[in-house]
């Protein structure tokens, strides 16, 4: 009698295994501890989910002014969740639950609680899909499930799912992609391959790149190791892959193209360190953070008689190739887009290891005792070699004991299977392999994630405490919101180093942290205005260096500081306070939209200091490529008024040798004429030591610099620091050798800012609604341009009084439009780059793809 709903029952078995695999994290969840990374998990994963859920459920899919200074979230967050299929499904389910009042309004804490459950469901699908792939390749159900478990219930899955949850989605698409490849080879049916290509490209452009490299390796192996006598010929198969791949790319265009554009419009310094071809230090049999190969896989690789079975040979060859690639940082760099070596691709090694074990287990009884003995000796020798090569090997680690026990029992049980020849012996072996896989997964969670990754500290207390989401500060922010009726004010506040604090605490701030950010804004911070962010690091921007001009220009109306913090921007006065914090209000605010007739060019200001550029933005507008030759604003340089004195250091010809624990130089002014305002101190500072970061202080201002070898270094050594007017400027750093050059000091009395803030504005009305901004401006003085605080990026369109207008790049990183005399009703509208073109391509490709699959299906039936 035919079994009813076999796939449903099989899925529930996979779901049960997924629950058991998350045993440690489920226990942690009962204690209000979460499956979230303490760094990127809390700083990126949770805030982005919170932001996107609110956007999507409010009908906004493309843009948010709550992400930093404003960003196209559809494209810039495509690396994370904006196009993630799993996240879309999560949004639908959560929205339904919220609509039914089964849950409250989801916040960051909700998504932290939900993480383990989302990961369990995803893992159950990974197990089910992968097992079905192996079964399609004529592997029996239980060996297929065993192989799927080795793939899914692996350290790499839990590492990805915990630290960077969207990485784990790749575990879903790779087996579907390989299934599609097999369907082409075995049945000449391109439908599944088309689906896999399309969904991979839609879901995540970064992992689609990795998956397609892996698919290419698999196709090459399949061309060499045929599985069926009547398979599709190699020429025809390659043609099908190319045609189907092109159609799949077309289907994904509406998602993929904007995502790639955002990636190309990002800025991150090139990785300049030398990448070795071989690195044998990672122990993938015992201690690797990325993948630990199971003993049964290693044993089967040495069972040479199994290679006569084509499925085993395919996976074993790929497993050997993957293992060799693991030891090549150059390969890791290629998989990371030829950048810094990253080992995110190694879920492929888990998959082919699972396939090897599944195929080998199916044919295990064909082994002779002599073959097993030889394989066992070679396996033991490899483990001894791995122990001998590992200088940090710890015999007392739980994982070490489990792995050695697993090796011993694996050898013993395989010998028993060959000796006893009973089904029960094989069942015992299979059961042991499943249990050891689950056990190692949970021990990996404890040792590698909870302890080494400090995830044991991620709990409700952390996510509601100072350093992440202080209730005391939330109260101050809510008071600001109640007091304000405007829509464009921003608050300068960040919890510790959490750049995405504004998303977590629901206010518009001045900081953002993401692997992909608008290049214009990054250049604005790093190069054009040299804004020090309190610490050097890539992929983020934060605060405005306490520079009052920039606060006013970018609607930084409020600043929240801890009591005792001396770094208060000029012109800010105390508005209110709490037990530990003070809210300061900007006394020189400027409007969201400002008109100007005086135009400067970026080229004209290229050699000018940051303070001159600030004044140019205040008194006029800076345009990219303009040939304007307006007289530049004058600023007062006072470098010559300061003499240099050494402080526990020797300073000669730009070479600074700090001999004390902390030292540097003092710049001492010969007169005290300037007391009201700020000093802008700029210099170039390079650390001679390549592997040490260091703190830097200028009077009461503190910042930090990365080690020269750090992959997070910006390579921006030109620094500008604003400090209140003082007669002595103390520059301090730790003991060591430095190069300190290009010292310049400027006075900023803020007369220009005060004049501009007191001018009447022609801004009559302002409306900001996600990807649409409406401005009504009375240009009674016949100004030429209107600069607005919308970050400049491709995708913005503008209409002035109903007529399309060019959106100009102004003030280095923002937008502007030409004005007409009199009343100007301006509408800015954002759509992702090439949106309508790519939407048309996607719809057309979907039609072509459907016809192609239908035609191919009919052709194979004839």
Tab-separated table of C-alpha atoms in Angstrom, residues 479-852:
chain	number	residue	atom	x	y	z
A	479	UNK	CA	10.402	64.189	24.613
A	480	UNK	CA	12.215	65.682	21.616
A	481	UNK	CA	9.702	64.084	19.245
A	482	UNK	CA	6.771	65.471	21.255
A	483	UNK	CA	8.316	68.944	21.207
A	484	UNK	CA	9.088	68.984	17.481
A	485	UNK	CA	6.529	69.432	14.725
A	486	UNK	CA	9.107	69.426	11.906
A	487	UNK	CA	10.050	66.421	9.811
A	488	UNK	CA	13.696	67.141	9.040
A	489	UNK	CA	15.509	67.514	12.369
A	490	UNK	CA	18.263	65.074	13.284
A	491	UNK	CA	19.701	64.017	16.623
A	492	UNK	CA	23.411	63.392	17.142
A	493	UNK	CA	23.456	60.361	19.400
A	494	UNK	CA	24.941	56.875	19.265
A	495	UNK	CA	25.062	54.122	21.880
A	496	UNK	CA	28.762	53.297	22.238
A	497	UNK	CA	29.951	52.120	18.816
A	498	UNK	CA	26.498	51.082	17.561
A	499	UNK	CA	26.269	53.226	14.435
A	500	UNK	CA	22.736	52.052	13.676
A	501	UNK	CA	21.423	53.298	17.028
A	502	UNK	CA	18.993	55.687	15.228
A	503	UNK	CA	17.195	52.687	13.688
A	504	UNK	CA	17.032	50.852	17.014
A	505	UNK	CA	15.739	53.873	18.943
A	506	UNK	CA	13.490	55.229	16.177
A	507	UNK	CA	14.941	58.652	15.441
A	508	UNK	CA	16.690	60.302	12.528
A	509	UNK	CA	20.358	60.432	13.353
A	510	UNK	CA	23.738	61.102	11.810
A	511	UNK	CA	25.276	57.637	11.657
A	512	UNK	CA	25.019	54.394	9.702
A	513	UNK	CA	26.848	51.072	9.484
A	514	UNK	CA	26.516	48.786	6.484
A	515	UNK	CA	28.791	46.888	4.125
A	516	UNK	CA	27.221	48.917	1.322
A	517	UNK	CA	26.754	52.664	1.715
A	518	UNK	CA	26.372	55.582	-0.668
A	519	UNK	CA	29.886	56.370	-1.925
A	520	UNK	CA	29.113	60.078	-2.048
A	521	UNK	CA	28.407	60.154	1.686
A	522	UNK	CA	31.512	58.124	2.510
A	523	UNK	CA	33.657	60.471	0.437
A	524	UNK	CA	31.912	63.415	2.124
A	525	UNK	CA	33.024	62.103	5.515
A	526	UNK	CA	36.418	60.611	4.707
A	527	UNK	CA	37.909	62.918	2.098
A	528	UNK	CA	35.877	66.005	1.239
A	529	UNK	CA	35.212	67.278	4.789
A	530	UNK	CA	37.672	65.050	6.720
A	531	UNK	CA	35.120	64.405	9.461
A	532	UNK	CA	36.646	62.424	12.289
A	533	UNK	CA	34.143	59.844	13.500
A	534	UNK	CA	35.590	59.017	16.899
A	535	UNK	CA	37.236	55.864	15.571
A	536	UNK	CA	38.666	54.748	12.280
A	537	UNK	CA	36.722	51.997	10.539
A	538	UNK	CA	35.326	51.209	7.110
A	539	UNK	CA	31.682	50.694	6.106
A	540	UNK	CA	30.278	53.318	8.436
A	541	UNK	CA	29.910	57.001	9.115
A	542	UNK	CA	29.054	58.622	12.410
A	543	UNK	CA	28.493	62.001	14.061
A	544	UNK	CA	29.874	65.207	12.555
A	545	UNK	CA	33.010	65.631	14.638
A	546	UNK	CA	31.191	68.226	16.801
A	547	UNK	CA	31.514	70.721	13.955
A	548	UNK	CA	28.722	73.254	14.301
A	549	UNK	CA	28.723	74.275	10.629
A	550	UNK	CA	28.021	70.710	9.546
A	551	UNK	CA	25.370	70.207	12.226
A	552	UNK	CA	23.488	73.212	10.931
A	553	UNK	CA	23.922	72.282	7.288
A	554	UNK	CA	22.616	68.732	7.839
A	555	UNK	CA	19.756	69.511	10.261
A	556	UNK	CA	21.668	68.316	13.291
A	557	UNK	CA	19.368	70.186	15.644
A	558	UNK	CA	19.990	68.175	18.816
A	559	UNK	CA	22.944	66.427	20.430
A	560	UNK	CA	22.724	64.015	23.361
A	561	UNK	CA	25.855	63.770	25.496
A	562	UNK	CA	26.801	62.024	28.685
A	563	UNK	CA	27.196	64.398	31.593
A	564	UNK	CA	30.786	65.554	31.812
A	565	UNK	CA	31.457	65.171	28.086
A	566	UNK	CA	33.272	68.376	27.039
A	567	UNK	CA	32.714	67.873	23.291
A	568	UNK	CA	29.683	70.113	22.801
A	569	UNK	CA	29.363	71.730	19.361
A	570	UNK	CA	29.594	75.511	19.330
A	571	UNK	CA	26.241	77.282	19.656
A	572	UNK	CA	24.506	74.307	21.295
A	573	UNK	CA	22.835	75.045	24.620
A	574	UNK	CA	21.344	72.715	27.209
A	575	UNK	CA	17.657	72.020	26.607
A	576	UNK	CA	16.946	69.288	29.147
A	577	UNK	CA	18.673	66.547	31.068
A	578	UNK	CA	18.188	63.236	32.837
A	579	UNK	CA	20.218	61.473	35.483
A	580	UNK	CA	23.158	60.698	33.184
A	581	UNK	CA	22.580	62.611	29.954
A	582	UNK	CA	22.072	66.127	28.656
A	583	UNK	CA	20.223	67.172	25.496
A	584	UNK	CA	21.718	70.181	23.709
A	585	UNK	CA	19.887	72.233	21.081
A	586	UNK	CA	21.492	73.928	18.094
A	587	UNK	CA	21.137	77.702	18.309
A	588	UNK	CA	21.978	78.204	14.620
A	589	UNK	CA	19.683	75.870	12.679
A	590	UNK	CA	19.466	76.000	8.895
A	591	UNK	CA	16.504	74.836	6.774
A	592	UNK	CA	16.247	71.517	4.885
A	593	UNK	CA	16.303	73.385	1.558
A	594	UNK	CA	18.511	76.431	0.942
A	595	UNK	CA	18.765	78.568	-2.178
A	596	UNK	CA	22.004	79.933	-3.592
A	597	UNK	CA	23.312	81.862	-6.573
A	598	UNK	CA	27.013	81.709	-5.739
A	599	UNK	CA	28.369	78.473	-7.178
A	600	UNK	CA	31.773	77.002	-6.436
A	601	UNK	CA	33.253	73.923	-8.076
A	602	UNK	CA	34.718	70.850	-6.419
A	603	UNK	CA	37.803	71.295	-8.580
A	604	UNK	CA	38.181	74.888	-7.378
A	605	UNK	CA	38.176	73.702	-3.761
A	606	UNK	CA	40.338	70.646	-4.317
A	607	UNK	CA	43.392	71.971	-2.453
A	608	UNK	CA	41.460	73.946	0.159
A	609	UNK	CA	41.138	72.911	3.840
A	610	UNK	CA	37.885	71.500	5.185
A	611	UNK	CA	36.867	74.757	6.869
A	612	UNK	CA	36.917	76.617	3.536
A	613	UNK	CA	34.647	73.945	2.058
A	614	UNK	CA	32.251	74.354	4.985
A	615	UNK	CA	32.078	78.100	4.390
A	616	UNK	CA	31.528	77.542	0.669
A	617	UNK	CA	28.499	75.376	1.491
A	618	UNK	CA	27.216	78.038	3.873
A	619	UNK	CA	27.599	81.001	1.548
A	620	UNK	CA	26.755	79.286	-1.727
A	621	UNK	CA	26.677	75.849	-3.326
A	622	UNK	CA	29.464	73.493	-4.437
A	623	UNK	CA	28.795	71.736	-7.735
A	624	UNK	CA	30.574	68.818	-9.312
A	625	UNK	CA	32.229	69.743	-12.597
A	626	UNK	CA	31.173	73.387	-12.454
A	627	UNK	CA	33.568	75.849	-14.040
A	628	UNK	CA	32.545	78.590	-11.653
A	629	UNK	CA	35.290	80.950	-10.560
A	630	UNK	CA	33.640	82.702	-7.623
A	631	UNK	CA	35.995	84.114	-5.048
A	632	UNK	CA	36.448	81.575	-2.295
A	633	UNK	CA	35.456	82.426	1.290
A	634	UNK	CA	38.311	83.623	3.457
A	635	UNK	CA	39.270	81.836	6.648
A	636	UNK	CA	41.892	82.839	9.161
A	637	UNK	CA	44.850	80.470	9.402
A	638	UNK	CA	46.897	80.825	12.597
A	639	UNK	CA	49.437	78.034	12.234
A	640	UNK	CA	52.363	80.464	12.553
A	641	UNK	CA	50.971	81.801	15.833
A	642	UNK	CA	51.582	78.437	17.514
A	643	UNK	CA	54.959	77.173	18.595
A	644	UNK	CA	55.785	73.475	18.981
A	645	UNK	CA	56.841	71.992	22.318
A	646	UNK	CA	57.720	68.340	22.844
A	647	UNK	CA	55.897	66.369	25.564
A	648	UNK	CA	57.661	63.107	26.486
A	649	UNK	CA	58.583	62.840	22.835
A	650	UNK	CA	61.114	63.879	20.205
A	651	UNK	CA	59.780	65.728	17.154
A	652	UNK	CA	62.127	66.379	14.209
A	653	UNK	CA	61.213	67.033	10.559
A	654	UNK	CA	57.824	65.400	10.900
A	655	UNK	CA	59.164	62.322	12.712
A	656	UNK	CA	57.626	61.906	16.151
A	657	UNK	CA	59.089	59.455	18.658
A	658	UNK	CA	56.961	59.147	21.793
A	659	UNK	CA	59.102	57.853	24.645
A	660	UNK	CA	56.676	58.053	27.559
A	661	UNK	CA	53.566	55.953	28.100
A	662	UNK	CA	51.656	58.778	26.443
A	663	UNK	CA	53.207	61.751	24.747
A	664	UNK	CA	53.291	63.944	21.674
A	665	UNK	CA	53.494	67.664	21.069
A	666	UNK	CA	51.962	70.845	22.433
A	667	UNK	CA	51.099	73.681	20.069
A	668	UNK	CA	51.351	76.797	22.218
A	669	UNK	CA	49.912	80.114	21.055
A	670	UNK	CA	51.977	83.237	21.478
A	671	UNK	CA	48.919	85.462	21.973
A	672	UNK	CA	45.440	84.961	23.428
A	673	UNK	CA	43.418	87.177	21.124
A	674	UNK	CA	40.989	84.434	20.013
A	675	UNK	CA	38.742	83.128	22.786
A	676	UNK	CA	35.216	82.867	21.309
A	677	UNK	CA	34.795	80.047	18.820
A	678	UNK	CA	36.660	76.912	17.756
A	679	UNK	CA	39.994	75.860	16.358
A	680	UNK	CA	40.254	73.474	13.416
A	681	UNK	CA	43.460	71.459	13.809
A	682	UNK	CA	44.497	69.417	10.789
A	683	UNK	CA	47.495	67.159	10.253
A	684	UNK	CA	48.639	63.952	8.607
A	685	UNK	CA	49.435	61.143	11.027
A	686	UNK	CA	50.923	57.751	10.201
A	687	UNK	CA	51.968	55.027	12.629
A	688	UNK	CA	55.276	53.360	11.799
A	689	UNK	CA	54.322	50.078	13.504
A	690	UNK	CA	52.277	48.018	11.018
A	691	UNK	CA	50.335	45.858	13.474
A	692	UNK	CA	49.241	48.213	16.245
A	693	UNK	CA	46.261	50.498	16.434
A	694	UNK	CA	46.341	53.413	18.840
A	695	UNK	CA	44.211	56.052	20.578
A	696	UNK	CA	44.652	59.708	19.682
A	697	UNK	CA	43.582	62.708	21.740
A	698	UNK	CA	43.552	66.399	20.906
A	699	UNK	CA	42.792	68.321	24.094
A	700	UNK	CA	39.440	66.861	25.247
A	701	UNK	CA	38.654	65.107	21.972
A	702	UNK	CA	39.347	61.359	21.702
A	703	UNK	CA	39.529	59.146	18.633
A	704	UNK	CA	41.323	55.948	17.583
A	705	UNK	CA	43.274	54.680	14.590
A	706	UNK	CA	43.428	51.144	13.187
A	707	UNK	CA	46.575	49.078	12.797
A	708	UNK	CA	48.144	49.304	9.349
A	709	UNK	CA	47.433	45.588	8.840
A	710	UNK	CA	43.760	45.816	9.793
A	711	UNK	CA	41.272	44.957	7.023
A	712	UNK	CA	39.023	47.666	8.528
A	713	UNK	CA	41.542	50.464	8.032
A	714	UNK	CA	40.369	53.393	5.885
A	715	UNK	CA	43.872	54.464	4.792
A	716	UNK	CA	42.744	58.038	5.412
A	717	UNK	CA	45.609	59.601	7.377
A	718	UNK	CA	44.654	63.256	6.913
A	719	UNK	CA	42.829	64.252	10.081
A	720	UNK	CA	40.851	67.366	10.978
A	721	UNK	CA	39.782	67.858	14.584
A	722	UNK	CA	37.596	70.625	15.949
A	723	UNK	CA	38.278	71.798	19.500
A	724	UNK	CA	37.103	74.825	21.499
A	725	UNK	CA	39.463	77.823	21.268
A	726	UNK	CA	42.500	77.211	23.491
A	727	UNK	CA	45.957	78.699	23.819
A	728	UNK	CA	47.515	75.234	23.920
A	729	UNK	CA	46.694	72.317	21.644
A	730	UNK	CA	47.848	69.009	23.098
A	731	UNK	CA	48.211	66.131	20.611
A	732	UNK	CA	48.763	62.826	22.412
A	733	UNK	CA	49.292	59.193	21.455
A	734	UNK	CA	50.931	56.102	23.013
A	735	UNK	CA	54.603	55.233	23.006
A	736	UNK	CA	55.886	54.566	19.493
A	737	UNK	CA	57.152	56.059	16.251
A	738	UNK	CA	54.936	58.232	14.039
A	739	UNK	CA	55.075	60.614	11.128
A	740	UNK	CA	53.215	63.845	11.922
A	741	UNK	CA	53.164	66.324	9.056
A	742	UNK	CA	51.069	69.060	7.384
A	743	UNK	CA	50.134	70.729	10.673
A	744	UNK	CA	47.666	73.610	10.180
A	745	UNK	CA	45.413	75.520	12.579
A	746	UNK	CA	42.424	77.688	11.620
A	747	UNK	CA	40.169	79.950	13.641
A	748	UNK	CA	36.404	79.583	13.350
A	749	UNK	CA	34.486	82.454	15.028
A	750	UNK	CA	31.199	81.297	13.409
A	751	UNK	CA	30.240	84.702	12.060
A	752	UNK	CA	29.358	83.123	8.684
A	753	UNK	CA	27.130	80.490	10.288
A	754	UNK	CA	25.351	83.051	12.440
A	755	UNK	CA	24.713	85.298	9.444
A	756	UNK	CA	23.270	82.423	7.426
A	757	UNK	CA	21.069	81.133	10.256
A	758	UNK	CA	19.502	84.584	10.679
A	759	UNK	CA	18.517	84.921	7.026
A	760	UNK	CA	14.893	84.633	6.036
A	761	UNK	CA	14.162	81.381	4.274
A	762	UNK	CA	11.947	80.948	1.271
A	763	UNK	CA	11.016	77.421	2.363
A	764	UNK	CA	7.227	77.482	2.613
A	765	UNK	CA	6.366	73.787	3.042
A	766	UNK	CA	8.168	70.470	3.353
A	767	UNK	CA	6.812	66.924	3.174
A	768	UNK	CA	8.959	63.792	3.483
A	769	UNK	CA	7.213	60.514	2.793
A	770	UNK	CA	9.729	57.739	2.210
A	771	UNK	CA	10.762	57.884	-1.436
A	772	UNK	CA	8.871	61.129	-2.123
A	773	UNK	CA	9.874	64.602	-0.926
A	774	UNK	CA	7.816	67.710	-1.670
A	775	UNK	CA	9.230	71.211	-1.254
A	776	UNK	CA	7.490	74.540	-1.750
A	777	UNK	CA	10.012	77.364	-2.092
A	778	UNK	CA	9.389	81.076	-2.667
A	779	UNK	CA	12.309	82.243	-4.796
A	780	UNK	CA	11.513	85.942	-4.567
A	781	UNK	CA	15.217	86.852	-4.752
A	782	UNK	CA	15.706	84.907	-8.000
A	783	UNK	CA	18.343	82.470	-6.755
A	784	UNK	CA	19.764	79.915	-9.228
A	785	UNK	CA	19.843	76.677	-7.259
A	786	UNK	CA	18.086	74.937	-4.403
A	787	UNK	CA	20.266	72.586	-2.339
A	788	UNK	CA	18.380	69.980	-0.315
A	789	UNK	CA	19.476	67.531	2.345
A	790	UNK	CA	18.803	64.484	0.208
A	791	UNK	CA	21.937	62.356	-0.296
A	792	UNK	CA	22.772	62.320	-3.978
A	793	UNK	CA	22.410	58.963	-5.655
A	794	UNK	CA	21.180	57.608	-8.934
A	795	UNK	CA	17.452	57.003	-8.811
A	796	UNK	CA	16.244	60.427	-7.735
A	797	UNK	CA	14.031	62.317	-10.199
A	798	UNK	CA	12.827	65.890	-9.732
A	799	UNK	CA	10.031	68.021	-11.132
A	800	UNK	CA	9.904	71.807	-10.669
A	801	UNK	CA	6.422	73.251	-11.194
A	802	UNK	CA	5.461	70.103	-13.055
A	803	UNK	CA	8.463	70.180	-15.404
A	804	UNK	CA	11.200	67.564	-15.179
A	805	UNK	CA	14.408	69.054	-13.787
A	806	UNK	CA	17.963	67.784	-13.560
A	807	UNK	CA	19.041	66.528	-10.144
A	808	UNK	CA	22.520	67.961	-9.542
A	809	UNK	CA	25.220	66.662	-7.246
A	810	UNK	CA	25.827	69.485	-4.774
A	811	UNK	CA	27.943	70.042	-1.669
A	812	UNK	CA	29.897	66.849	-2.381
A	813	UNK	CA	27.212	64.364	-1.407
A	814	UNK	CA	23.767	65.919	-1.708
A	815	UNK	CA	21.157	66.898	-4.265
A	816	UNK	CA	20.129	70.214	-5.798
A	817	UNK	CA	17.868	71.462	-8.583
A	818	UNK	CA	17.817	74.639	-10.692
A	819	UNK	CA	15.227	77.194	-9.531
A	820	UNK	CA	12.874	79.449	-11.426
A	821	UNK	CA	11.910	82.885	-10.213
A	822	UNK	CA	8.931	83.100	-7.854
A	823	UNK	CA	7.016	80.115	-6.514
A	824	UNK	CA	8.646	76.705	-6.946
A	825	UNK	CA	6.750	73.519	-6.191
A	826	UNK	CA	9.338	70.757	-6.311
A	827	UNK	CA	8.784	67.012	-6.074
A	828	UNK	CA	11.642	64.572	-5.630
A	829	UNK	CA	10.836	60.921	-6.315
A	830	UNK	CA	13.143	57.964	-5.781
A	831	UNK	CA	13.131	54.595	-7.504
A	832	UNK	CA	16.040	52.133	-7.457
A	833	UNK	CA	18.581	52.656	-10.257
A	834	UNK	CA	17.269	51.450	-13.635
A	835	UNK	CA	14.090	50.294	-11.898
A	836	UNK	CA	11.546	50.627	-14.683
A	837	UNK	CA	13.959	49.328	-17.333
A	838	UNK	CA	14.881	46.290	-15.242
A	839	UNK	CA	11.249	45.698	-14.263
A	840	UNK	CA	10.403	45.486	-17.958
A	841	UNK	CA	13.329	43.130	-18.574
A	842	UNK	CA	12.229	40.934	-15.648
A	843	UNK	CA	8.636	40.662	-16.847
A	844	UNK	CA	9.696	39.980	-20.434
A	845	UNK	CA	12.274	37.390	-19.301
A	846	UNK	CA	9.673	35.717	-17.097
A	847	UNK	CA	7.456	35.306	-20.160
A	848	UNK	CA	10.338	34.008	-22.276
A	849	UNK	CA	11.422	31.680	-19.470
A	850	UNK	CA	7.935	30.211	-19.161
A	851	UNK	CA	7.757	29.613	-22.921
A	852	UNK	CA	11.269	28.129	-22.923
